Coordinates of C-alpha atoms and ligand atoms in Angstrom, one line a residue:
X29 CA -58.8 53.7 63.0
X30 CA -56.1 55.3 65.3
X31 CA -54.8 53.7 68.5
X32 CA -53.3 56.7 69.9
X33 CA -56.1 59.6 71.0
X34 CA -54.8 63.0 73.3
X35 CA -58.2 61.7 75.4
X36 CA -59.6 58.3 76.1
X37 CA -62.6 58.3 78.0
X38 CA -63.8 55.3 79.5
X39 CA -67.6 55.0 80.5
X40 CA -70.7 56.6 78.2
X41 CA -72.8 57.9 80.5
X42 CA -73.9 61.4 81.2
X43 CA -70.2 62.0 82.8
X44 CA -68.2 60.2 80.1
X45 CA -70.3 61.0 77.4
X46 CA -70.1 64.7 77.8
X47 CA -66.3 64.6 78.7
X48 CA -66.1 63.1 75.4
X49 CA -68.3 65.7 74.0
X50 CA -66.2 68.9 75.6
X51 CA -63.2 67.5 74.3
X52 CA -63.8 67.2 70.9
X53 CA -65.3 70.7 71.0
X54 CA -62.1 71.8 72.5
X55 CA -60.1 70.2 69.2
X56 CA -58.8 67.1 71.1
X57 CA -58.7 63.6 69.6
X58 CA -61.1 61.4 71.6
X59 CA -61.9 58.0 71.7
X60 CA -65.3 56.8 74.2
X61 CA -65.3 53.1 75.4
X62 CA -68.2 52.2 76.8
X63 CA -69.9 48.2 77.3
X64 CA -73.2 48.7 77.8
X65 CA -75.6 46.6 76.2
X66 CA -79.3 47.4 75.3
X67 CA -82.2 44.4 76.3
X68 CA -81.2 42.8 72.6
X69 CA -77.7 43.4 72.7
X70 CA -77.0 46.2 71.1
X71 CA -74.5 49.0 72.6
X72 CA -76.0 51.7 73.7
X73 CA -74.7 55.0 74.9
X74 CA -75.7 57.3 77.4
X75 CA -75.0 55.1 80.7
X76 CA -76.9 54.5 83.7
X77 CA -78.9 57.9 83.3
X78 CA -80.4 57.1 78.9
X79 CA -81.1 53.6 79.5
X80 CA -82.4 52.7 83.1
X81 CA -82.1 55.4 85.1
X82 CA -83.1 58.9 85.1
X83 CA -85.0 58.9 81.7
X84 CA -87.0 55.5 81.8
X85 CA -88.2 56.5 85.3
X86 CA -89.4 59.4 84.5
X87 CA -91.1 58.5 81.3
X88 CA -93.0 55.8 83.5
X89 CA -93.5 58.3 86.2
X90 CA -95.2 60.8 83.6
X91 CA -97.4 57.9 82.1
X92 CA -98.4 56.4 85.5
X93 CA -99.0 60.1 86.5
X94 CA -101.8 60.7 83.8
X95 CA -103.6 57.3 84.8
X96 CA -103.8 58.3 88.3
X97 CA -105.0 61.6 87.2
X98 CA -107.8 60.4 84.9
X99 CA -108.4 58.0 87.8
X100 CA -108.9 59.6 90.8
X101 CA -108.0 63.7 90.2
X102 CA -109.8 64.6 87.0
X103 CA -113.5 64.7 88.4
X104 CA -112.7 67.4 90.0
X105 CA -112.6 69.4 86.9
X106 CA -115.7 68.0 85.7
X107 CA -114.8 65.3 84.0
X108 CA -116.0 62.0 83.8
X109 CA -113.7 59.1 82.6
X110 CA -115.4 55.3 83.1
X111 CA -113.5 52.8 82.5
X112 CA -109.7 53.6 82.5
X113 CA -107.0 51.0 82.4
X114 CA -104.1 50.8 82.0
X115 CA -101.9 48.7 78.8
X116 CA -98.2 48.0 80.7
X117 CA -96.7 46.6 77.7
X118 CA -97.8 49.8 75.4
X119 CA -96.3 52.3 78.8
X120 CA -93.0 49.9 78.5
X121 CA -93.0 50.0 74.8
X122 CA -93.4 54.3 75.0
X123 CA -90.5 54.3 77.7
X124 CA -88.3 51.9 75.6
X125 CA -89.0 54.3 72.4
X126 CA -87.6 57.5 74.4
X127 CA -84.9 55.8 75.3
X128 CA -83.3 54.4 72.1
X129 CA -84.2 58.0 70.8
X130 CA -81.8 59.6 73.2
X131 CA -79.1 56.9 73.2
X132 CA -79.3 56.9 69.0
X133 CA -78.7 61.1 69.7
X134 CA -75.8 60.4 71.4
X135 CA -74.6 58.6 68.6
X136 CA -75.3 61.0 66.5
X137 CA -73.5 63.5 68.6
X138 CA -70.2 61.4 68.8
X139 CA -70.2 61.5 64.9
X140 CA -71.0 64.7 64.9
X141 CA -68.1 65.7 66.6
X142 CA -66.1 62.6 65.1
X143 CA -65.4 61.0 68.6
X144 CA -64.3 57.2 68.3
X145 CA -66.8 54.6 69.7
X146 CA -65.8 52.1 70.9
X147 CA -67.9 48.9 72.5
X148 CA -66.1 46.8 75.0
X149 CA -64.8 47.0 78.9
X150 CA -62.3 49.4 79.0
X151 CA -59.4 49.2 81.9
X152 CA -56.3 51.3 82.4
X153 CA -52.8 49.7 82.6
X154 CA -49.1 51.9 82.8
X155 CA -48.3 54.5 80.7
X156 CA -52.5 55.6 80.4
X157 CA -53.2 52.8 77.7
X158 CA -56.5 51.7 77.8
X159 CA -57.4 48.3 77.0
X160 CA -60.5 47.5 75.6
X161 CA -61.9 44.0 75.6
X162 CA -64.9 41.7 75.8
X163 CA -67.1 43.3 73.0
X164 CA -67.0 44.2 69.1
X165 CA -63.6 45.3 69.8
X166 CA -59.8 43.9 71.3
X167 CA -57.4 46.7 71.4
X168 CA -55.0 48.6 73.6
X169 CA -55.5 52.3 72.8
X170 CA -52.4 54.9 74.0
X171 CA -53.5 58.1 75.3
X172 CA -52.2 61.4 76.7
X173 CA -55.2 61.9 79.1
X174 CA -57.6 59.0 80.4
X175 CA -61.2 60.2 81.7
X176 CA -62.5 57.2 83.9
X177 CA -66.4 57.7 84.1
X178 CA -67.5 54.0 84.7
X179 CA -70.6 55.2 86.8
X180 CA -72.2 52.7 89.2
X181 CA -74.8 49.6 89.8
X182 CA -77.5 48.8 92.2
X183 CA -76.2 47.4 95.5
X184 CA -77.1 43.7 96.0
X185 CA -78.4 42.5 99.4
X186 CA -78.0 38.5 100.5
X187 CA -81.4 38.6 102.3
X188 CA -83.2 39.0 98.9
X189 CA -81.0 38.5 96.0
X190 CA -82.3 39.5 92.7
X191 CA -83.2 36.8 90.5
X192 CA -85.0 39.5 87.9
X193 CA -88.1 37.5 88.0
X194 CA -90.0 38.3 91.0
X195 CA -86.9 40.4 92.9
X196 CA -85.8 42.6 90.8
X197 CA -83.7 46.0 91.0
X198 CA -83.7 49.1 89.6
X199 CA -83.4 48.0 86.2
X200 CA -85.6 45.5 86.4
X201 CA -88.3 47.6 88.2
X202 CA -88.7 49.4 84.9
X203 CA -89.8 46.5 82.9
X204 CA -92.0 45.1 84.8
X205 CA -94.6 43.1 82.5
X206 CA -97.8 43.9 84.6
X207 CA -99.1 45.2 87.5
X208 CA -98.2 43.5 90.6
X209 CA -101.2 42.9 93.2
X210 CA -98.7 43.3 96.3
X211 CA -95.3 44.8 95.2
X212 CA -92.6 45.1 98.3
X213 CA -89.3 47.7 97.9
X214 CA -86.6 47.3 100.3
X215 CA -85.6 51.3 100.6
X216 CA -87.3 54.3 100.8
X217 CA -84.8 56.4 99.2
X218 CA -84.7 58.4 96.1
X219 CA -85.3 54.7 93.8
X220 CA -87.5 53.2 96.1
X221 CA -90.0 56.4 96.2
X222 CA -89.8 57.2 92.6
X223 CA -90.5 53.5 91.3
X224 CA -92.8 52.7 94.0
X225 CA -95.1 55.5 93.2
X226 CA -95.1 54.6 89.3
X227 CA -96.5 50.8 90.5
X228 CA -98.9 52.6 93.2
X229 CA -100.2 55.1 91.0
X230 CA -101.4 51.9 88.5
X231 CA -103.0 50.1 91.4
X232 CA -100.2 48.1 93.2
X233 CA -100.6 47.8 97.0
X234 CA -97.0 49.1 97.9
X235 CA -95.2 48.1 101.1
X236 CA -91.5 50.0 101.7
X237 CA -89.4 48.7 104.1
X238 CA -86.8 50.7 105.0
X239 CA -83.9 50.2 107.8
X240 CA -83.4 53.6 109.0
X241 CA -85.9 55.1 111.4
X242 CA -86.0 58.4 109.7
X243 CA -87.7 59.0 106.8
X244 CA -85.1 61.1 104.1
X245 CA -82.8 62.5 106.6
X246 CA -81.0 63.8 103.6
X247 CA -83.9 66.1 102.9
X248 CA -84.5 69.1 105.7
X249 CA -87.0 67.6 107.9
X250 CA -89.7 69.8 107.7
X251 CA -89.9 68.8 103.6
X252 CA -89.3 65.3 104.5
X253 CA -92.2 65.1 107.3
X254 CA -94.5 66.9 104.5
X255 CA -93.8 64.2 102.2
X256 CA -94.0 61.0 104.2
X257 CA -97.6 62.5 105.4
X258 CA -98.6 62.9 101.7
X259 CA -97.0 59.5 100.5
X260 CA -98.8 57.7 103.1
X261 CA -102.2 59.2 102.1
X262 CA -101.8 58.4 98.8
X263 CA -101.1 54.7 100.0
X264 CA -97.7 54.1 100.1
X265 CA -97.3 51.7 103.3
X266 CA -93.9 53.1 104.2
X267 CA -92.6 51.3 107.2
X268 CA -88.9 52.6 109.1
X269 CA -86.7 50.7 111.1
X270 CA -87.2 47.6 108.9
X271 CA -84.2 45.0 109.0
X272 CA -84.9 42.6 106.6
X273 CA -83.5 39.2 107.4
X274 CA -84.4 36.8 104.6
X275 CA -86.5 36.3 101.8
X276 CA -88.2 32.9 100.1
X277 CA -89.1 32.6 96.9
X278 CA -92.2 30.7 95.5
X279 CA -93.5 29.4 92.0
X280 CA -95.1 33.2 92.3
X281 CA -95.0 35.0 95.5
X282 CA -91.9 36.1 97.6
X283 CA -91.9 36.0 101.2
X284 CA -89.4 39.1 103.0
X285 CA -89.0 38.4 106.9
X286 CA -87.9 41.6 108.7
X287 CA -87.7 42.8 112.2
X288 CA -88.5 46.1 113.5
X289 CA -89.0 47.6 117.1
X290 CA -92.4 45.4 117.3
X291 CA -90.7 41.9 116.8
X292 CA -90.1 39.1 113.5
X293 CA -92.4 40.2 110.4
X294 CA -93.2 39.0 107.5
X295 CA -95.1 40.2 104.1
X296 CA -95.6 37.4 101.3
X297 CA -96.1 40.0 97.8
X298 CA -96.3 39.1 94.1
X299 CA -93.0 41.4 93.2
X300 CA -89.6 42.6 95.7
X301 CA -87.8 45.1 94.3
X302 CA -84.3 46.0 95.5
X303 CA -83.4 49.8 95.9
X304 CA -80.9 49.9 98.6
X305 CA -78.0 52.6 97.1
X306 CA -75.6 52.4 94.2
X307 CA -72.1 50.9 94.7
X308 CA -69.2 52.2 92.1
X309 CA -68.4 50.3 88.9
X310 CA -64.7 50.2 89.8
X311 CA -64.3 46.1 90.1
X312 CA -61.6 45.9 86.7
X313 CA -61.4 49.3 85.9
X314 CA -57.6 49.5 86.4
X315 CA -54.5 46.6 86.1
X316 CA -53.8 46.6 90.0
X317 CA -50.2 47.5 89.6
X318 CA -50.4 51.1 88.3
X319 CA -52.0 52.3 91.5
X320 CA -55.1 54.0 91.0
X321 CA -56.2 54.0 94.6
X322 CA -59.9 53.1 95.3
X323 CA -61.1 54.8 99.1
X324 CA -62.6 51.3 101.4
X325 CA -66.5 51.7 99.4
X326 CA -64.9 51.3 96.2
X327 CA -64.7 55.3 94.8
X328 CA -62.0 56.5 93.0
X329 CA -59.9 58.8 95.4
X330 CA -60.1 62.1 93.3
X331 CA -58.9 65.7 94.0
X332 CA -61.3 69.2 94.3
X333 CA -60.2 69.1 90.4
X334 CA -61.5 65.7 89.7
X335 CA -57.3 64.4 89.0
X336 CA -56.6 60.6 90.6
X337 CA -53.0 60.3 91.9
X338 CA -52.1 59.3 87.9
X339 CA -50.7 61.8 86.1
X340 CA -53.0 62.8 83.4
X341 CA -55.9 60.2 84.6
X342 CA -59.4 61.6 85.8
X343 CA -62.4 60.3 87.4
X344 CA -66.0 61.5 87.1
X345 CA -69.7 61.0 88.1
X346 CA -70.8 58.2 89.8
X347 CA -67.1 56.5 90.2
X348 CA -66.2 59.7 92.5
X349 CA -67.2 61.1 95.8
X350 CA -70.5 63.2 95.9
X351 CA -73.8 62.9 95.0
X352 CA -74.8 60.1 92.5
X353 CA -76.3 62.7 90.4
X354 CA -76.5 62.7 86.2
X355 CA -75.7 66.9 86.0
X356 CA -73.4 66.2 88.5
X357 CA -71.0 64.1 87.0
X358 CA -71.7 65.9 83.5
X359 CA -70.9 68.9 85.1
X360 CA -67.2 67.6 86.1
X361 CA -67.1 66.1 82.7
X362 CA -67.4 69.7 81.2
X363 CA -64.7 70.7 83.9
X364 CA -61.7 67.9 83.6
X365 CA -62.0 68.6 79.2
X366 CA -61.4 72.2 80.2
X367 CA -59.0 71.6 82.8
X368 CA -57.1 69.1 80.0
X369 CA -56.8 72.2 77.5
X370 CA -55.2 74.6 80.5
X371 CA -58.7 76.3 81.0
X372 CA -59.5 77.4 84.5
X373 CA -62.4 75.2 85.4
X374 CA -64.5 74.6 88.6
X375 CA -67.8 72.9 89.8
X376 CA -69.6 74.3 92.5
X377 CA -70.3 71.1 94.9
X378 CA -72.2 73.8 97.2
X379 CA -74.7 74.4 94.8
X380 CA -76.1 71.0 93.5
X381 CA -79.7 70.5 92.7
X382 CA -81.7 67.7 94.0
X383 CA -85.0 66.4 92.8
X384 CA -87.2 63.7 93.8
X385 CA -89.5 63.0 91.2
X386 CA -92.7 61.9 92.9
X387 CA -95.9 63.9 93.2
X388 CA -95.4 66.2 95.1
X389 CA -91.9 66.7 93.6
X390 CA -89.4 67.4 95.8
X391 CA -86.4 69.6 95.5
X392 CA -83.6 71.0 97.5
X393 CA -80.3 73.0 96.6
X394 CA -77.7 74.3 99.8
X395 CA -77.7 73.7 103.7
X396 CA -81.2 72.3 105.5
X397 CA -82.1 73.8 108.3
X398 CA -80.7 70.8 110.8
X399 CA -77.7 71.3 109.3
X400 CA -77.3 75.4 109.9
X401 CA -78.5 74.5 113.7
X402 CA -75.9 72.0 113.4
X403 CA -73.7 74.2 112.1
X404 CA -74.5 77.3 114.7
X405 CA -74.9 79.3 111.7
X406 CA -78.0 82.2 112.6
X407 CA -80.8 81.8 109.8
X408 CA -83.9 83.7 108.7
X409 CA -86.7 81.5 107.8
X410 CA -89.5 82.5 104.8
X411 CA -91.5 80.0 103.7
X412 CA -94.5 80.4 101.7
X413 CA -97.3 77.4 101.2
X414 CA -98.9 76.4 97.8
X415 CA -102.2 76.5 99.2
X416 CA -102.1 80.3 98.7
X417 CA -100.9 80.6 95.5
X418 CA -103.8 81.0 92.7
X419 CA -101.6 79.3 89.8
X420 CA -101.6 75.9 91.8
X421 CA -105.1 76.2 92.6
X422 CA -106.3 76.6 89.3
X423 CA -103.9 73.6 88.4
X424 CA -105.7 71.7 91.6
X425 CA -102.3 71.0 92.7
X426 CA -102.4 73.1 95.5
X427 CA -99.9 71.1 97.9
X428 CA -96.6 71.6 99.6
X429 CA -94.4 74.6 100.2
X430 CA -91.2 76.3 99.5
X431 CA -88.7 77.0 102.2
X432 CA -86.2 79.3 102.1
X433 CA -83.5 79.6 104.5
X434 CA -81.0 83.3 104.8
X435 CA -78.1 84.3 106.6
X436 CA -79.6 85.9 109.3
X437 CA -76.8 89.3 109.4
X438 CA -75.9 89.0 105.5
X439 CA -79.4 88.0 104.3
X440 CA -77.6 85.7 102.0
X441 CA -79.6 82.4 100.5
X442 CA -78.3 79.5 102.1
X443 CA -80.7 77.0 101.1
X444 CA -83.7 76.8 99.7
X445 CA -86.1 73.7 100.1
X446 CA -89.9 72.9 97.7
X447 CA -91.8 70.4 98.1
X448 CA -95.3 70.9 95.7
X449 CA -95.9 71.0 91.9
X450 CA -93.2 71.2 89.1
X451 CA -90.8 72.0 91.6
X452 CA -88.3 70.3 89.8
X453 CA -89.0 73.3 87.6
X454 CA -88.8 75.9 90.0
X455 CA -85.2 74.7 91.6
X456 CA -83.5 76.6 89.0
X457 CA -84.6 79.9 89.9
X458 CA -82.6 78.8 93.5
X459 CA -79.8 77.7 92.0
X460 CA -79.6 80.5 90.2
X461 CA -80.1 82.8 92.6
X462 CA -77.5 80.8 95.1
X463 CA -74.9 80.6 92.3
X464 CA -75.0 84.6 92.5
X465 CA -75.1 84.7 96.1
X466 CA -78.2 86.2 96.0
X467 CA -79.7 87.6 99.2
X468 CA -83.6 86.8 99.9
X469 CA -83.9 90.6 99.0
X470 CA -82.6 90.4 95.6
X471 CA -85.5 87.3 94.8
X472 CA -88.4 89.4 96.8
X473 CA -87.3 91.9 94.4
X474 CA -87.5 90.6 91.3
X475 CA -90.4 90.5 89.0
X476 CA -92.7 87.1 89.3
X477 CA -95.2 86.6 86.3
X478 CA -98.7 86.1 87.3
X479 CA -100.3 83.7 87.8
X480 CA -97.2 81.1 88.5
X481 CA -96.5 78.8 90.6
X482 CA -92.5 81.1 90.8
X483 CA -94.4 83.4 92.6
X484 CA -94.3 80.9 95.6
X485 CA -91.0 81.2 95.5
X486 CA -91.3 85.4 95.4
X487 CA -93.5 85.0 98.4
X488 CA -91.1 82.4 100.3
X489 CA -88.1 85.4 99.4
X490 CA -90.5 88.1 101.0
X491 CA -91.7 85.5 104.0
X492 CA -87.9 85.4 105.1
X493 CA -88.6 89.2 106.3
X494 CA -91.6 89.0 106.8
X495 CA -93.2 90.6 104.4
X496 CA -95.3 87.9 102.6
X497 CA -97.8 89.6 100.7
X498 CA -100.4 86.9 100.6
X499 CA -100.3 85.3 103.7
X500 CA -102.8 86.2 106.4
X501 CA -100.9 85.2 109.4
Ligands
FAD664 P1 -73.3 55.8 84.4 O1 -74.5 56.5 83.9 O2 -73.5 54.7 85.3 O3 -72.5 55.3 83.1 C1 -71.3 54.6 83.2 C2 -71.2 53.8 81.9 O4 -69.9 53.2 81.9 C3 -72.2 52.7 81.7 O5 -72.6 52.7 80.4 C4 -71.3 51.5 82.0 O6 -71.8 50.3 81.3 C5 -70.0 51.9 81.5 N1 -68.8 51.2 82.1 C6 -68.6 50.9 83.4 N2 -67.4 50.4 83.5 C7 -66.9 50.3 82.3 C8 -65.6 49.8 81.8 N3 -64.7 49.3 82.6 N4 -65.5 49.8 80.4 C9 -66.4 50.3 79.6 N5 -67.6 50.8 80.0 C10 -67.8 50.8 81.3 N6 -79.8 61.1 88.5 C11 -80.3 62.3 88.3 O7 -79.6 63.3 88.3 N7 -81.6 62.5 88.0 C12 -82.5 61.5 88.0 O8 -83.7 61.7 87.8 C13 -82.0 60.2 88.2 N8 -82.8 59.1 88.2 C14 -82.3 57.8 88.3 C15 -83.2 56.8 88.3 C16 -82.7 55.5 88.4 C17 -83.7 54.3 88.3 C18 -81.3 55.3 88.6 C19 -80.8 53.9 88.7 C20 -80.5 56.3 88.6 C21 -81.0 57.6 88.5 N9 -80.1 58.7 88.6 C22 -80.6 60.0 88.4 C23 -78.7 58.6 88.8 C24 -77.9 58.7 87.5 O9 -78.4 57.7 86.6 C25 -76.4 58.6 87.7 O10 -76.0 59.6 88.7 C26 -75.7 58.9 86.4 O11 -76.1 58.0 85.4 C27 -74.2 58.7 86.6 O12 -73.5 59.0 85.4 P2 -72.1 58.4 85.1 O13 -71.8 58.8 83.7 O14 -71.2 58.7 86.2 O15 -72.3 56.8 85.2
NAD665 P1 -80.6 55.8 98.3 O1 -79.3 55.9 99.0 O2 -81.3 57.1 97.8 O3 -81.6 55.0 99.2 C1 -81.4 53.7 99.6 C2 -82.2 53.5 100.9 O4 -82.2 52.2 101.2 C3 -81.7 54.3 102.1 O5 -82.8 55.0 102.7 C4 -81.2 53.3 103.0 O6 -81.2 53.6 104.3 C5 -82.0 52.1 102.6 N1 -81.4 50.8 102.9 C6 -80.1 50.4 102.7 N2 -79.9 49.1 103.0 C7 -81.1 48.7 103.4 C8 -81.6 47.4 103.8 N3 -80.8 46.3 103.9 N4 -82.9 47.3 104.2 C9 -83.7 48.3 104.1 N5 -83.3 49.6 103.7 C10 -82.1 49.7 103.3 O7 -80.3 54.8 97.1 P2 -81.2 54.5 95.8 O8 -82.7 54.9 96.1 O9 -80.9 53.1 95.5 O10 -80.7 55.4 94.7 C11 -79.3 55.4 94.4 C12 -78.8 56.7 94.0 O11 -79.2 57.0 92.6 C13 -79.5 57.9 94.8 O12 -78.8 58.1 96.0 C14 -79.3 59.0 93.8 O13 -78.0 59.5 93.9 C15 -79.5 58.4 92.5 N6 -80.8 58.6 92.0 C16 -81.2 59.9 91.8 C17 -82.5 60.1 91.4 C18 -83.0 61.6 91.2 O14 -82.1 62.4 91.1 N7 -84.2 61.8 91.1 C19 -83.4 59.1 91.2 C20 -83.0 57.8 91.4 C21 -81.7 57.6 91.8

């Protein structure tokens, strides 16, 4: 095996590993280090995002999906199920399966393109060498470009450290071995809502505490009052303005104290889990001579082109500003192999998708509305409400709405906000449509199939001059 490669990429997850994949395609020499370990030990590829992130959440959140269906949606089609439960080890067991699926096709990929694994922690001294340590392999590796992709990990709290028994993160939150009667999550972001609702959805009382007092100011507000309404019915006890102070642990229960506006607090549940945010996995990924400079929160400080101050050293995904996003990060993998190879290369940060993958599914690409007020940029509203659309209705999923928002002289999409059924489907059209800075016109002139749910989105287009064509007010 070499020890010289014209790309060393260090970090296999959806940023690294498709850096590693461009480069190869582009007839570069590449070498991936990655240190990740499966739940027997095994390296696995494919980061964060294969093996406990965005794939084993949503494979629980499709399973936990169908119970709730049979369970509490399905007599409404005339069906009658007695007697559904549900087996947690055989839902694990199905999520696990996926997941070494995907991670063993990355392997296959890397071969395929005959890119060097190899297992270890990687960290960059002088002259980009790479040293790689701790796992099947000790070796210094030399090469002309270094990729750093080390992603992220869950953000630890001192009131409630996880002991992966009964406080658990992220990770841990996927794997759980039962149902938990009463299950507390510190967070109600993207983590918190998405796991939450896979232990709701099988029967867990679910409490969210949550220190901000608005609920997803990240989402436009509209969306985000929509959703908290609908999360709440469906018995998610979401409570803002939550500062958690401290937390006991018992032989089997866990007791979280908290203030809020009404005074001290506490909640004594069977399982905590963590979901705060994600902190960059930058700790040892450089010798601290060499100057790779990290901004105060631990990011790698990284130019519009994804280039660190080092010459010939990149960072991507998770390690870099922006959102903590899989297709993000892949995206500026695709652009720094290209960029390596003299290629003109570019990601558009403006046009990022968004999904939350609870039911409703939210999804969001461009400006909110608070943020073109903010902004003083004039805006033409359509929006366009599931409840009218026949597709949905036959699907009895007839909830949310899509939102978009246009430059009120130019008529230009500026954002375009869903909240409803397979929206996380239905994003694309926006992005597309925003990635040719498409006006509302050009969608309300395009041709919608029927019956869809896209032809909420046809409506929304023709709502923003109001011209919906199925709306009665
Ligand atoms: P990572 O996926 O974190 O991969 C980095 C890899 O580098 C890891 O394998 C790590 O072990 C390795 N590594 C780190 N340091 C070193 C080192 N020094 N040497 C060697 N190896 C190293 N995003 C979405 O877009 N959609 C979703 O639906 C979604 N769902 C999520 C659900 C959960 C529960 C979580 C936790 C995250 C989710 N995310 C989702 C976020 C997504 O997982 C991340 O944005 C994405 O994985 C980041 O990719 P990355 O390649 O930058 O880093
Ligand atoms: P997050 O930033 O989305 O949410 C964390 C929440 O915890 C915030 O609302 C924050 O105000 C709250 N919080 C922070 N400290 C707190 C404390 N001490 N007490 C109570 N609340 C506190 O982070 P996350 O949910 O951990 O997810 C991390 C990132 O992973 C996301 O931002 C996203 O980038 C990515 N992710 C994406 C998806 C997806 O695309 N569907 C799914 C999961 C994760």
């Amino acid at each position: 095996m070499s020890d010289s490669y014209d790309v060393v990429v260090i970090g296999a997850g959806p940023a690294g590993y498709v850096a590693a994949i461009r480069c190869a395609q582009l007839g570069l020499s590449t070498a991936c280090v990655d240190k990740f370990q499966d739940k027997q030990g095994n390296p696995s590829l494919g980061g964060t995002c294969l093996n406990v992130g965005c794939i084993p959440s949503k494979a629980l959140l499709d399973s936990s999906e169908h119970f709730h269906r049979i369970e509490h949606q399905i007599d409404a089609h005339g069906i009658k199920v007695k007697g559904a439960s549900i087996d947690v080890p055989t839902m694990i067991g199905r999520k696990d399966k996926i997941v070494s699926t995907l991670t063993g096709g990355i392997k296959q990929l890397f071969q395929a393109n005959k890119i060097t694994h190899l297992h270890g922690h990687g960290r960059l001294l002088g002259d980009n060498k790479v040293e790689v340590s701790g796992g099947t392999e000790e070796r210094v590796l030399k090469a002309t470009h270094v990729i750093l992709a080390c992603g992220s990990e869950p953000i630890d709290i001192p009131v409630a450290p996880v002991d992966d028994k009964l406080i658990v993160n992220s990770t841990g939150a996927l794997d759980l071995n039962k149902v938990p009667k009463r299950l507390g999550v510190i967070g109600a972001g993207v983590i918190g809502l998405e796991l939450g609702s896979v232990w709701r959805r099988l029967g867990a009382e679910v409490v969210v505490l949550e220190a901000l007092e608005s609920f997803l100011p990240a989402v436009d507000h509209q969306i985000a009052r929509e959703a908290q309404r609908v999360f709440q019915a469906q018995g998610l006890d979401i409570r803002l303005g939550c500062r958690v102070t401290s937390s006991d642990v018992s032989a089997k229960k866990v007791t979280v104290r908290y203030s809020n506006n009404e005074g001290e607090q506490s909640e004594e549940l069977d399982r905590l889990i963590v979901a705060v945010g994600r902190r960059p996995n930058t700790a040892d990924i450089a010798a601290p001579d060499i100057g790779l400079e990290l901004d105060e929160r631990g990011f790698i400080q990284v130019d519009d082109h994804c280039r660190t101050g080092i010459t010939d050293v990149y960072a991507i995904g998770d390690a870099v500003r922006g959102p903590m996003l899989a297709h993000k990060g892949s995206e500026e993998g695709v652009a720094v192999a290209e960029l390596i190879v003299g290629q003109v290369a570019h990601v558009n940060y403006d046009v990022i998708p968004w999904v939350i993958y609870t039911a409703p599914e939210i999804a969001w690409v461009g400006k909110t509305e608070q943020q073109l007020k903010d902004e003083g940029l004039p805006y033409h509203t359509g929006m366009f409400p599931f409840a009218a659309n026949g597709r949905a209705l036959a699907m009895n999923e007839a909830v949310g709405r899509i939102k978009i928002l246009a430059d009120a002289h130019t008529d230009q999409i500026l954002g375009v906000h869903l909240i409803g059924p397979y929206v996380s489907e239905l994003i694309s059209e926006a992005v597309v449509a925003m990635e040719f800075s498409a006006s509302a016109e050009d969608l309300a002139r395009i041709v919608h199939a029927h019956p869809t749910l896209s032809e909420t989105m046809h409506e929304a287009a023709l709502a923003v001059s109001k011209r919906a064509l199925h709306k009665t007010n």
